[in-house]
Amino acid sequence: MKWKKQGLVFGDHWSQLPVVDSHYTDSSLRVYYSQRIGNKSYPNFIDIDKNNLNKVINQSDKPIIPLGELGRFDQAGVMPAEIITVSGIKYLYYIGWSNRTDVPYFNTIGLAISEDGGENYRKFSTGPVFGCSHKEPGYTGTISIMIENGIWRAWYLSCQKWEKINNIIEPFYDIKYAESTNGIDWEPTGKVCIPLGKDMGGISQASVFKKDGKYHMMFSHRKKTDYRINPENSYRIGHATSNDGISWEVKDYKCLNIGTEKGETVMVEYPYVIKLNNSHYMFYNGDGFGKTGIFYAKENTPMLWK
């Protein structure tokens, strides 16, 4: 499947990992993202016009969720990862960042809840709702959630290990599958949906949706090392399909590639797909893990999705 790039949505400052609430209002979308300040991540948002996705009509003037207190799982950063609306209540899942001495960082997944349409959020708990355990020994990160037949289904980043390569400690992570009956208590299945290839070091930000009865996943992937500034090793966005949401087949590892467009000549990553006006749109980041802002693309040939 192919996408046609539509350009920059927002580039006022570092805006990593766009998460889109397409049910915000009848006329606007709310795009949550993480702003990096002083090497910490802070959650913010922009509102954009549904009829003109290049038009920003509002933006937050301060972080919408506070960082955790000293020693908490989200003391070093809060990064929005997924938004789900159920019976008028919005569940905003986020990555909580904490510091460690053996490896550069550690991530788990927290939850914030809004009961007023997304205007105000409160943390569900002071601890993560999806962290490490004997079933998930590594850190957890980006997550995509879909509710089907009363089951909350999740495709999430699962860290396998850390390795020291060229004197840099690098994480290795893939995409695994988990389920829940309430969106709070998660059960990892151990099922790897998208495994790491031979030269790959990380697969992140699955964005799962259905079309014509089939599951589709957009995901970003990178090589093992030298991926931060080297275009040969940096992130690209791939596409996979599934009949059941558990067993996946990768169709294209570079369905969205870097190009000559300003701000995305080194990498493209962190896809988030929504359906709007009978078309699918993908929001994503470019160079510098969001340093150059939020971009979007539109499905180019819908019939190829079948």
XYZ file of C-alpha atoms in Angstrom:
306
model
C 0.000 0.000 0.000
C 1.137 3.513 -0.712
C 0.817 6.863 1.002
C 1.071 10.371 -0.412
C 2.861 12.842 1.819
C 0.870 15.979 2.595
C 3.496 18.000 4.428
C 4.054 19.532 7.841
C 1.189 19.886 10.314
C 3.032 21.477 13.220
C 6.650 22.453 13.756
C 6.795 25.139 16.428
C 8.929 22.945 18.678
C 9.916 19.344 19.353
C 6.698 17.337 19.000
C 7.334 13.609 19.287
C 4.947 10.669 18.888
C 1.654 12.145 17.573
C -1.493 10.510 18.992
C -4.739 11.603 17.339
C -8.197 11.841 18.904
C -10.462 11.861 15.839
C -13.532 12.013 18.127
C -12.580 15.262 19.832
C -15.240 17.490 18.210
C -17.300 17.406 15.015
C -15.001 19.978 13.411
C -11.567 19.342 14.911
C -9.002 16.697 15.804
C -6.867 16.809 18.923
C -3.286 15.676 18.373
C -1.383 14.817 21.544
C 2.402 14.766 21.438
C 5.480 14.956 23.614
C 7.565 18.119 23.835
C 11.155 17.653 24.944
C 12.466 20.219 27.416
C 15.747 19.787 29.257
C 15.970 16.132 28.179
C 12.539 15.344 29.658
C 9.266 14.665 27.823
C 6.162 16.749 28.565
C 2.667 16.007 27.140
C 0.974 18.711 25.054
C -1.602 18.958 22.258
C -2.698 20.868 19.179
C -6.204 21.042 17.704
C -6.475 20.990 13.916
C -9.327 21.613 11.502
C -10.905 18.378 10.206
C -11.444 20.012 6.830
C -7.898 21.366 6.609
C -5.356 19.210 8.409
C -2.642 21.810 7.873
C -4.589 24.355 9.928
C -3.817 24.503 13.656
C -6.671 26.242 15.491
C -5.558 25.799 19.097
C -2.655 24.513 21.146
C -1.874 23.866 24.792
C 0.112 26.476 26.683
C 1.341 24.068 29.373
C 1.742 20.308 29.883
C -1.604 18.538 30.279
C -0.312 15.898 32.730
C 2.369 16.549 35.363
C 5.515 14.492 35.665
C 5.607 12.040 38.527
C 7.132 12.794 41.888
C 10.644 11.700 42.799
C 10.985 7.932 42.497
C 7.794 7.392 40.483
C 7.691 5.550 37.169
C 7.021 8.778 35.235
C 9.364 11.148 37.076
C 11.637 11.676 34.041
C 8.961 12.123 31.382
C 5.362 11.661 30.228
C 4.816 10.825 26.560
C 1.262 10.249 25.142
C 0.989 6.886 23.347
C -2.701 6.064 22.704
C -6.181 7.564 23.116
C -9.395 5.529 23.477
C -12.907 6.895 24.110
C -15.404 4.604 25.895
C -18.872 5.786 26.965
C -17.725 9.391 26.870
C -14.629 8.752 28.995
C -11.232 9.256 27.391
C -8.363 6.934 28.281
C -5.006 8.493 27.454
C -2.224 5.939 27.751
C 1.253 7.336 28.117
C 4.853 6.233 28.394
C 6.344 6.967 31.791
C 10.092 7.600 31.716
C 12.385 6.873 34.648
C 16.162 6.930 35.060
C 18.438 4.025 35.840
C 22.147 3.642 36.484
C 22.767 0.447 34.495
C 20.997 1.517 31.266
C 20.074 5.005 30.021
C 16.336 4.803 30.822
C 13.367 2.581 31.645
C 9.805 2.886 30.329
C 6.416 1.614 31.473
C 2.858 2.515 30.464
C 0.654 4.753 32.566
C -2.935 5.919 32.186
C -4.651 9.289 32.492
C -8.441 9.670 32.350
C -10.675 12.541 31.232
C -14.373 12.744 32.031
C -14.930 16.165 30.422
C -14.205 15.417 26.762
C -10.438 15.698 26.961
C -10.229 19.146 28.550
C -8.702 17.900 31.791
C -6.896 14.679 32.681
C -6.125 12.988 35.970
C -3.678 10.161 36.456
C -5.389 6.863 37.141
C -2.638 5.830 39.543
C 0.843 6.696 40.769
C 2.100 3.421 39.293
C 2.006 2.043 35.756
C -0.899 -0.017 34.415
C 1.418 -2.019 32.146
C 4.953 -2.552 33.381
C 7.490 -5.329 33.602
C 6.774 -8.701 35.191
C 7.737 -12.341 34.850
C 5.607 -12.339 31.672
C 7.094 -9.094 30.354
C 10.635 -8.799 31.719
C 11.690 -5.851 29.575
C 10.376 -2.330 29.442
C 7.111 -1.475 27.688
C 6.608 1.525 25.454
C 4.408 2.592 22.567
C 1.004 0.911 22.435
C -1.949 0.625 20.030
C -5.318 -0.454 21.455
C -8.540 -1.714 19.889
C -11.664 -2.929 21.727
C -13.457 -5.913 20.161
C -16.232 -8.002 21.715
C -15.470 -6.626 25.153
C -11.761 -7.414 24.931
C -9.144 -4.668 24.932
C -6.483 -5.756 22.443
C -3.026 -4.159 22.509
C 0.035 -4.219 20.287
C 2.934 -2.799 22.230
C 6.672 -2.204 22.211
C 8.488 -4.869 24.224
C 12.171 -4.469 25.047
C 14.120 -7.702 24.625
C 17.559 -6.665 25.828
C 20.274 -4.021 25.930
C 23.685 -4.298 24.257
C 26.780 -2.136 24.337
C 27.707 -1.381 20.714
C 30.524 1.006 19.799
C 30.557 2.140 23.433
C 26.839 3.074 23.303
C 24.216 1.110 25.264
C 21.454 0.289 22.763
C 17.986 -1.223 23.385
C 16.445 -3.963 21.236
C 12.638 -4.125 21.026
C 9.863 -5.707 18.971
C 6.036 -5.621 18.879
C 4.101 -8.042 21.097
C 0.409 -8.652 21.829
C -1.546 -8.321 25.110
C -5.198 -8.375 26.208
C -7.345 -6.877 28.967
C -10.981 -6.950 30.039
C -10.968 -3.403 31.427
C -8.063 -1.488 29.885
C -6.239 -1.435 33.220
C -5.173 -4.989 34.037
C -3.154 -6.259 31.085
C -2.170 -9.833 30.308
C 0.878 -10.205 28.036
C 0.541 -13.239 25.768
C 4.190 -13.520 24.781
C 3.140 -13.516 21.127
C 5.554 -11.620 18.909
C 3.641 -9.863 16.144
C 6.501 -8.218 14.264
C 9.887 -9.812 15.040
C 13.240 -8.141 14.598
C 14.955 -8.912 11.320
C 18.627 -9.815 11.104
C 19.962 -6.260 10.994
C 17.144 -4.600 12.945
C 17.427 -3.173 16.426
C 14.007 -1.733 17.127
C 10.362 -1.865 16.048
C 8.106 0.739 17.626
C 4.757 2.518 17.462
C 2.386 0.002 15.987
C -0.792 1.660 14.725
C -3.463 -1.002 14.179
C -6.794 -0.553 12.403
C -9.257 -2.603 10.356
C -10.389 -2.233 6.778
C -12.662 -4.631 4.883
C -12.428 -7.201 7.683
C -8.633 -7.295 7.677
C -6.226 -5.945 10.274
C -3.567 -3.503 9.153
C -0.556 -2.333 11.105
C 1.750 0.564 10.364
C 4.975 0.443 12.361
C 8.396 2.084 12.462
C 11.670 0.172 12.478
C 15.380 0.910 12.600
C 18.716 -0.865 12.437
C 20.852 -1.868 15.413
C 23.123 1.134 15.671
C 24.079 4.471 14.114
C 20.398 5.191 13.473
C 20.178 8.649 15.007
C 21.749 10.638 12.165
C 22.675 8.062 9.512
C 19.889 7.823 6.870
C 21.001 4.308 5.931
C 20.212 2.963 9.416
C 17.448 5.252 10.652
C 13.702 4.708 11.038
C 11.332 3.849 8.191
C 7.596 3.089 8.316
C 6.389 -0.375 7.325
C 3.049 -2.109 6.725
C 1.788 -5.518 7.864
C -1.549 -7.318 7.615
C -3.338 -10.002 9.637
C -6.555 -12.006 9.579
C -6.828 -12.262 13.372
C -4.667 -9.460 14.767
C -2.199 -11.956 16.222
C -0.311 -13.542 13.322
C 1.062 -10.862 11.015
C 2.680 -10.725 7.591
C 4.887 -7.789 6.680
C 3.915 -6.500 3.244
C 6.353 -3.624 2.908
C 9.151 -2.402 5.160
C 9.347 0.958 3.415
C 5.804 1.947 2.530
C 6.745 5.428 3.760
C 10.357 6.368 3.140
C 12.588 9.365 3.638
C 12.857 11.808 0.749
C 13.922 15.295 -0.192
C 11.126 16.963 1.780
C 12.378 19.352 4.451
C 12.439 17.759 7.884
C 12.266 14.113 6.744
C 15.510 13.475 4.887
C 17.042 11.283 7.610
C 14.139 9.331 9.140
C 10.345 8.845 9.251
C 8.791 7.184 12.305
C 5.964 6.859 14.874
C 2.900 6.433 12.609
C -0.648 7.003 13.892
C -3.495 6.217 11.491
C -7.050 7.570 11.633
C -10.074 7.315 9.343
C -11.627 10.608 8.302
C -14.189 11.308 5.561
C -13.864 7.749 4.168
C -10.091 8.090 3.774
C -7.195 7.058 5.984
C -4.598 9.536 7.173
C -1.283 8.793 8.830
C 0.389 11.242 11.192
C 4.108 10.719 11.818
C 7.435 12.301 12.759
C 10.496 12.995 10.676
C 14.101 13.846 11.484
C 15.383 13.913 15.038
C 12.602 11.781 16.575
C 10.104 14.641 16.346
C 12.517 17.567 16.430
C 11.258 18.772 13.023
C 7.582 18.454 13.944
C 4.501 16.451 12.963
C 3.777 15.478 9.363
C 0.907 13.616 7.726
C 0.168 11.492 4.665
C -3.011 10.320 2.949
C -3.778 6.895 1.533
C -2.849 7.090 -2.125
C -4.751 4.212 -3.706
C -7.498 2.862 -1.417
C -8.179 -0.224 -3.546
C -4.682 -1.558 -2.763
C -5.766 -2.069 0.833
C -8.039 -4.990 0.018
